[in-house]
Amino acid sequence: MLNPLILLMVFLLAGFVLREVITPLKKLYIPASMIGGIIALILGPQVLGLIQIPDSWSSLASPMVNIVIACMIFGITIKRGAFKGLGGTIVSTFFIYCAQVAVGSLVGFGLSKVWTSLPEQWGVMPVFCFYGGHGGGVTAGDAFASVGIENMTDMGIVLSTIGLLVALTVGMFWVNYGIRKGYAQHVKDISHEKIQRGALPDEERTLIGKTTVSTSGVAAIALQLALILFSMWVGGKIIDLLALLIPALSKLPSLLDGVIGSFIVWHLMVATKTDRYADKATISSISGLALDICICAATATLNLKFIAANWVPILIMSIIMTILVSVFCMILCRRWVNRDWFEFAMNRFGSCTGVSATGWALFRCVDPDSKTSVAQQVGLCSALDTPFSSTMIAFLPLVAATSFWPVIGIFCAATIVLFLIGELVLHRANKG
């Protein structure tokens, strides 16, 4: 286990160094793990053949993704009454998710009839890549692989990279356009985000976690990792027990172990008042480590032949997703969101084509001092959005693989319903 991991960390470190030196890599929010994986891919047998990629790298994605998913679910609690007055924010957030699934699925199905090497379900991938970034793309690709649909992890990495490029290029176009039109309330010219080089100064360094028990008994990070792995174990045992009654459940991928186990273990801890032993910040750090390992290994083992054979449908899909998100942000957000619509739209554009970091980068261009209510709106809405989108990463590829048309039907119906709520309820209320 150690030797392949040592080599992977060498490339991860190389990716970090390049990202520090080459400013555009930072501006595009390309993670060091992906840069390191690209270096390994170029040096590996598919391109230059200078190094041998360990066979174990191709199987690293699955266990790392399981940890990431478990960490995402663990600790989520939704409080009553927190969403009052956020109707436009909530409807907009779920509309664009459902629309990306519906439109992506229909477009992907059509393109699969021309490029027959593509499975008909591949159109589900853009929502995970554009809406969730590389982590979502790799996770969904691994879920597809667990039910026999291969090469979706490769697809996920490519689509996620295109999404990041769209977020910062097309996103900055909309920022400039909106400021010139006077949509931004607190900015009259472009405010670019400062690109931080080198180590952070002391005053900007934040804690990656806190100790919850005495370290004389157990290391803080060991306890949090134990809680996550225990949750995955519990989820696996529950599925095994249910499979005794319903044998078909034995075929469920291990990805669901963390989803089920983390939900149950966390709520049991809350009920027994032992949740104080958990530290969400440390668990997030564990998730970040697992995700970096996952992305670096998955990028280094990309199937270049598959990508080369399907670059045209990938490009077509990316253009359609970009148009969809642009229409949503610049037209529908303006009609549905009662206050601070443009600042909210820019946050959503960055998040729905790249990752949350690109969303906040675009937001800072139009509201550098956070004078609007967008941060609070998005933060509260994430309490609903995060559990939903995290669960969909695990479940949707599995359902789409076996019941593709019901998935299209459900998400098309949801898109239409949310659109009607936006137009008939929210837009009318905003006009009034």
Coordinates of N, CA, C and O in Angstrom, one line a residue, residues 259-352:
V259 N -23.3 6.5 2.9 CA -24.5 7.3 2.9 C -25.4 6.8 4.0 O -25.9 7.6 4.8
I260 N -25.7 5.5 4.0 CA -26.6 5.0 5.0 C -26.0 5.0 6.4 O -26.7 5.5 7.4
G261 N -24.8 4.6 6.5 CA -24.1 4.5 7.9 C -23.9 5.8 8.5 O -24.2 6.0 9.7
S262 N -23.5 6.8 7.7 CA -23.2 8.2 8.3 C -24.5 8.8 8.8 O -24.5 9.4 9.8
F263 N -25.6 8.6 8.0 CA -26.9 9.2 8.4 C -27.3 8.6 9.7 O -27.8 9.3 10.6
I264 N -27.2 7.3 9.8 CA -27.7 6.6 11.0 C -26.8 6.9 12.2 O -27.3 7.3 13.3
V265 N -25.5 6.8 12.1 CA -24.6 7.0 13.2 C -24.7 8.4 13.7 O -24.7 8.6 14.9
W266 N -24.7 9.4 12.8 CA -24.8 10.8 13.2 C -26.0 11.1 14.1 O -26.0 11.7 15.1
H267 N -27.2 10.6 13.6 CA -28.4 10.9 14.3 C -28.5 10.1 15.6 O -29.1 10.6 16.5
L268 N -27.9 9.0 15.7 CA -27.8 8.2 16.9 C -26.9 9.0 17.9 O -27.3 9.1 19.1
M269 N -25.9 9.6 17.4 CA -25.0 10.4 18.3 C -25.7 11.7 18.8 O -25.6 12.0 19.9
V270 N -26.5 12.3 17.9 CA -27.3 13.4 18.3 C -28.3 13.0 19.4 O -28.4 13.7 20.4
A271 N -29.0 11.9 19.2 CA -30.0 11.5 20.1 C -29.4 11.1 21.5 O -30.1 11.3 22.5
T272 N -28.2 10.6 21.5 CA -27.6 10.2 22.7 C -26.6 11.3 23.3 O -25.9 11.0 24.3
K273 N -26.6 12.4 22.6 CA -25.8 13.6 23.0 C -24.3 13.3 23.1 O -23.5 13.8 23.9
T274 N -23.9 12.4 22.2 CA -22.5 12.1 22.0 C -21.9 12.7 20.7 O -20.7 12.5 20.4
D275 N -22.7 13.6 20.1 CA -22.2 14.3 18.9 C -21.1 15.2 19.2 O -20.4 15.7 18.2
R276 N -20.9 15.6 20.5 CA -19.8 16.5 20.8 C -18.4 15.9 20.6 O -17.4 16.6 20.6
Y277 N -18.4 14.6 20.5 CA -17.1 13.9 20.2 C -16.7 14.0 18.8 O -15.5 13.8 18.4
A278 N -17.6 14.4 17.9 CA -17.3 14.6 16.5 C -16.9 16.1 16.2 O -17.4 17.0 16.8
D279 N -16.0 16.2 15.3 CA -15.6 17.5 14.8 C -15.7 17.6 13.3 O -14.9 17.0 12.6
K280 N -16.6 18.4 12.8 CA -16.9 18.4 11.4 C -15.7 19.0 10.6 O -15.5 18.6 9.5
A281 N -15.0 19.9 11.2 CA -13.9 20.5 10.5 C -12.8 19.5 10.2 O -12.2 19.4 9.1
T282 N -12.5 18.6 11.2 CA -11.5 17.6 11.0 C -12.0 16.5 10.0 O -11.2 16.1 9.1
I283 N -13.3 16.2 10.1 CA -13.9 15.3 9.1 C -13.8 15.9 7.7 O -13.6 15.1 6.7
S284 N -14.0 17.2 7.5 CA -13.9 17.8 6.2 C -12.4 17.7 5.7 O -12.2 17.5 4.5
S285 N -11.5 17.8 6.6 CA -10.1 17.7 6.2 C -9.8 16.2 5.8 O -9.0 16.0 4.8
I286 N -10.4 15.3 6.4 CA -10.2 13.9 6.0 C -10.8 13.7 4.6 O -10.2 13.0 3.7
S287 N -12.0 14.3 4.4 CA -12.6 14.2 3.1 C -11.8 14.8 2.0 O -11.6 14.3 0.9
G288 N -11.1 16.0 2.3 CA -10.3 16.7 1.4 C -9.1 15.8 1.0 O -8.7 15.8 -0.2
L289 N -8.5 15.1 2.0 CA -7.3 14.3 1.7 C -7.7 13.1 0.8 O -7.1 12.8 -0.2
A290 N -8.9 12.5 1.1 CA -9.3 11.4 0.3 C -9.7 11.8 -1.1 O -9.4 11.1 -2.1
L291 N -10.2 13.0 -1.2 CA -10.6 13.5 -2.6 C -9.3 13.8 -3.4 O -9.3 13.5 -4.6
D292 N -8.3 14.4 -2.8 CA -7.1 14.7 -3.5 C -6.4 13.4 -4.0 O -5.9 13.3 -5.1
I293 N -6.4 12.4 -3.2 CA -5.8 11.1 -3.6 C -6.7 10.5 -4.7 O -6.1 10.0 -5.8
C294 N -8.0 10.6 -4.6 CA -8.9 10.1 -5.7 C -8.7 10.8 -7.0 O -8.5 10.1 -8.0
I295 N -8.6 12.1 -7.0 CA -8.5 12.9 -8.2 C -7.2 12.7 -8.9 O -7.1 12.5 -10.1
C296 N -6.1 12.7 -8.1 CA -4.8 12.5 -8.7 C -4.6 11.1 -9.3 O -4.2 11.0 -10.5
A297 N -5.1 10.1 -8.6 CA -5.0 8.7 -9.2 C -5.9 8.5 -10.4 O -5.5 7.9 -11.4
A298 N -7.1 9.1 -10.4 CA -8.1 9.0 -11.5 C -7.6 9.7 -12.7 O -7.7 9.2 -13.8
T299 N -7.0 10.9 -12.5 CA -6.4 11.7 -13.6 C -5.3 10.9 -14.3 O -5.1 10.9 -15.5
A300 N -4.4 10.4 -13.5 CA -3.2 9.7 -14.0 C -3.5 8.5 -14.8 O -2.7 8.0 -15.6
T301 N -4.7 7.9 -14.5 CA -5.1 6.6 -15.2 C -6.3 6.9 -16.2 O -7.0 6.0 -16.6
L302 N -6.4 8.1 -16.7 CA -7.4 8.4 -17.7 C -7.2 7.6 -18.9 O -6.1 7.3 -19.4
N303 N -8.4 7.2 -19.5 CA -8.3 6.4 -20.8 C -8.3 7.4 -21.9 O -9.4 7.9 -22.4
L304 N -7.1 7.7 -22.4 CA -7.0 8.7 -23.5 C -7.7 8.3 -24.8 O -8.1 9.2 -25.5
K305 N -7.7 7.0 -25.1 CA -8.3 6.6 -26.3 C -9.8 6.9 -26.3 O -10.4 7.3 -27.3
F306 N -10.4 6.6 -25.2 CA -11.9 6.9 -25.0 C -12.2 8.4 -25.2 O -13.1 8.8 -25.9
I307 N -11.3 9.2 -24.6 CA -11.6 10.7 -24.6 C -11.4 11.2 -26.1 O -12.1 12.0 -26.6
A308 N -10.3 10.7 -26.7 CA -10.0 11.1 -28.1 C -11.1 10.7 -29.0 O -11.5 11.4 -30.0
A309 N -11.8 9.6 -28.8 CA -12.8 9.1 -29.7 C -14.2 9.8 -29.4 O -15.1 9.8 -30.3
N310 N -14.3 10.5 -28.3 CA -15.6 11.1 -28.0 C -15.5 12.6 -27.6 O -16.4 13.1 -26.9
W311 N -14.5 13.3 -28.1 CA -14.3 14.7 -27.7 C -15.4 15.6 -28.3 O -15.8 16.6 -27.7
V312 N -16.0 15.2 -29.5 CA -17.0 16.0 -30.1 C -18.3 16.0 -29.3 O -18.8 17.1 -29.0
P313 N -18.8 14.9 -28.9 CA -20.0 14.9 -28.1 C -19.8 15.6 -26.7 O -20.7 16.2 -26.2
I314 N -18.6 15.4 -26.2 CA -18.3 16.1 -24.9 C -18.3 17.6 -25.1 O -18.9 18.3 -24.2
L315 N -17.8 18.1 -26.2 CA -17.8 19.5 -26.5 C -19.2 20.0 -26.7 O -19.6 21.1 -26.1
I316 N -20.0 19.3 -27.4 CA -21.4 19.7 -27.6 C -22.2 19.7 -26.3 O -22.9 20.7 -26.1
M317 N -22.0 18.7 -25.5 CA -22.7 18.7 -24.2 C -22.3 19.9 -23.3 O -23.1 20.5 -22.7
S318 N -21.0 20.2 -23.3 CA -20.5 21.3 -22.5 C -21.1 22.7 -23.0 O -21.4 23.5 -22.2
I319 N -21.2 22.9 -24.3 CA -21.8 24.1 -24.8 C -23.2 24.2 -24.4 O -23.7 25.3 -24.0
I320 N -24.0 23.1 -24.5 CA -25.4 23.1 -24.1 C -25.5 23.4 -22.6 O -26.4 24.2 -22.2
M321 N -24.7 22.8 -21.8 CA -24.8 23.1 -20.4 C -24.5 24.5 -20.0 O -25.1 25.1 -19.2
T322 N -23.5 25.1 -20.8 CA -23.1 26.5 -20.5 C -24.3 27.4 -20.9 O -24.6 28.4 -20.2
I323 N -24.9 27.2 -22.0 CA -26.1 28.0 -22.4 C -27.2 27.8 -21.4 O -27.8 28.8 -21.0
L324 N -27.5 26.6 -20.9 CA -28.5 26.4 -19.9 C -28.3 27.2 -18.6 O -29.2 27.9 -18.2
V325 N -27.1 27.1 -18.1 CA -26.8 27.8 -16.9 C -26.8 29.3 -17.1 O -27.2 30.1 -16.2
S326 N -26.3 29.8 -18.3 CA -26.3 31.2 -18.5 C -27.8 31.8 -18.6 O -28.1 32.8 -18.0
V327 N -28.7 31.0 -19.2 CA -30.1 31.5 -19.3 C -30.7 31.5 -17.9 O -31.4 32.4 -17.5
F328 N -30.4 30.5 -17.1 CA -30.9 30.4 -15.7 C -30.4 31.6 -14.9 O -31.2 32.2 -14.2
C329 N -29.1 31.9 -15.0 CA -28.6 32.9 -14.1 C -29.0 34.3 -14.5 O -29.3 35.1 -13.7
M330 N -28.9 34.6 -15.8 CA -29.2 36.0 -16.3 C -30.6 36.3 -16.6 O -31.0 37.5 -16.7
I331 N -31.5 35.3 -16.7 CA -32.9 35.6 -16.9 C -33.8 35.1 -15.8 O -34.5 35.9 -15.2
L332 N -33.7 33.8 -15.4 CA -34.6 33.3 -14.4 C -34.3 33.8 -13.0 O -35.2 34.1 -12.2
C333 N -33.0 33.9 -12.7 CA -32.6 34.4 -11.3 C -33.2 35.8 -11.2 O -33.6 36.2 -10.1
R334 N -33.1 36.6 -12.2 CA -33.6 38.0 -12.2 C -35.1 38.0 -11.9 O -35.6 38.9 -11.2
R335 N -35.8 37.0 -12.4 CA -37.3 37.0 -12.3 C -37.7 36.4 -10.9 O -38.8 36.8 -10.4
W336 N -36.9 35.5 -10.4 CA -37.4 34.7 -9.3 C -36.8 35.2 -7.9 O -37.4 35.0 -6.9
V337 N -35.6 35.7 -7.9 CA -34.9 36.1 -6.7 C -35.3 37.5 -6.4 O -35.0 38.4 -7.2
N338 N -35.8 37.7 -5.2 CA -36.4 39.0 -4.9 C -35.3 40.1 -4.6 O -35.4 41.2 -5.0
R339 N -34.2 39.7 -4.0 CA -33.2 40.7 -3.7 C -31.8 40.2 -4.0 O -31.5 39.0 -4.0
D340 N -30.9 41.1 -4.4 CA -29.5 40.7 -4.7 C -29.4 39.7 -5.8 O -28.6 38.7 -5.7
W341 N -30.3 39.8 -6.8 CA -30.4 38.7 -7.8 C -29.1 38.5 -8.6 O -28.7 37.4 -8.8
F342 N -28.4 39.6 -8.9 CA -27.2 39.5 -9.8 C -26.1 38.8 -9.0 O -25.4 38.0 -9.5
E343 N -25.9 39.3 -7.8 CA -24.8 38.7 -7.0 C -25.1 37.2 -6.7 O -24.2 36.4 -6.8
F344 N -26.4 36.9 -6.5 CA -26.7 35.5 -6.3 C -26.5 34.7 -7.6 O -26.0 33.6 -7.6
A345 N -26.9 35.3 -8.7 CA -26.7 34.6 -10.0 C -25.2 34.3 -10.3 O -24.9 33.3 -10.9
M346 N -24.3 35.3 -10.0 CA -22.9 35.0 -10.2 C -22.4 33.9 -9.4 O -21.6 33.1 -9.8
N347 N -22.8 33.9 -8.1 CA -22.4 32.8 -7.2 C -22.9 31.4 -7.8 O -22.2 30.4 -7.8
R348 N -24.2 31.4 -8.3 CA -24.7 30.2 -8.8 C -24.0 29.8 -10.1 O -23.8 28.6 -10.4
F349 N -23.7 30.8 -11.0 CA -23.0 30.4 -12.2 C -21.7 29.7 -12.0 O -21.4 28.7 -12.5
G350 N -20.9 30.3 -11.1 CA -19.6 29.7 -10.7 C -19.8 28.3 -10.1 O -19.0 27.4 -10.4
S351 N -20.8 28.1 -9.2 CA -21.0 26.9 -8.6 C -21.6 25.8 -9.5 O -21.3 24.6 -9.3
C352 N -22.4 26.2 -10.5 CA -23.1 25.3 -11.3 C -22.3 25.0 -12.6 O -22.8 24.2 -13.4

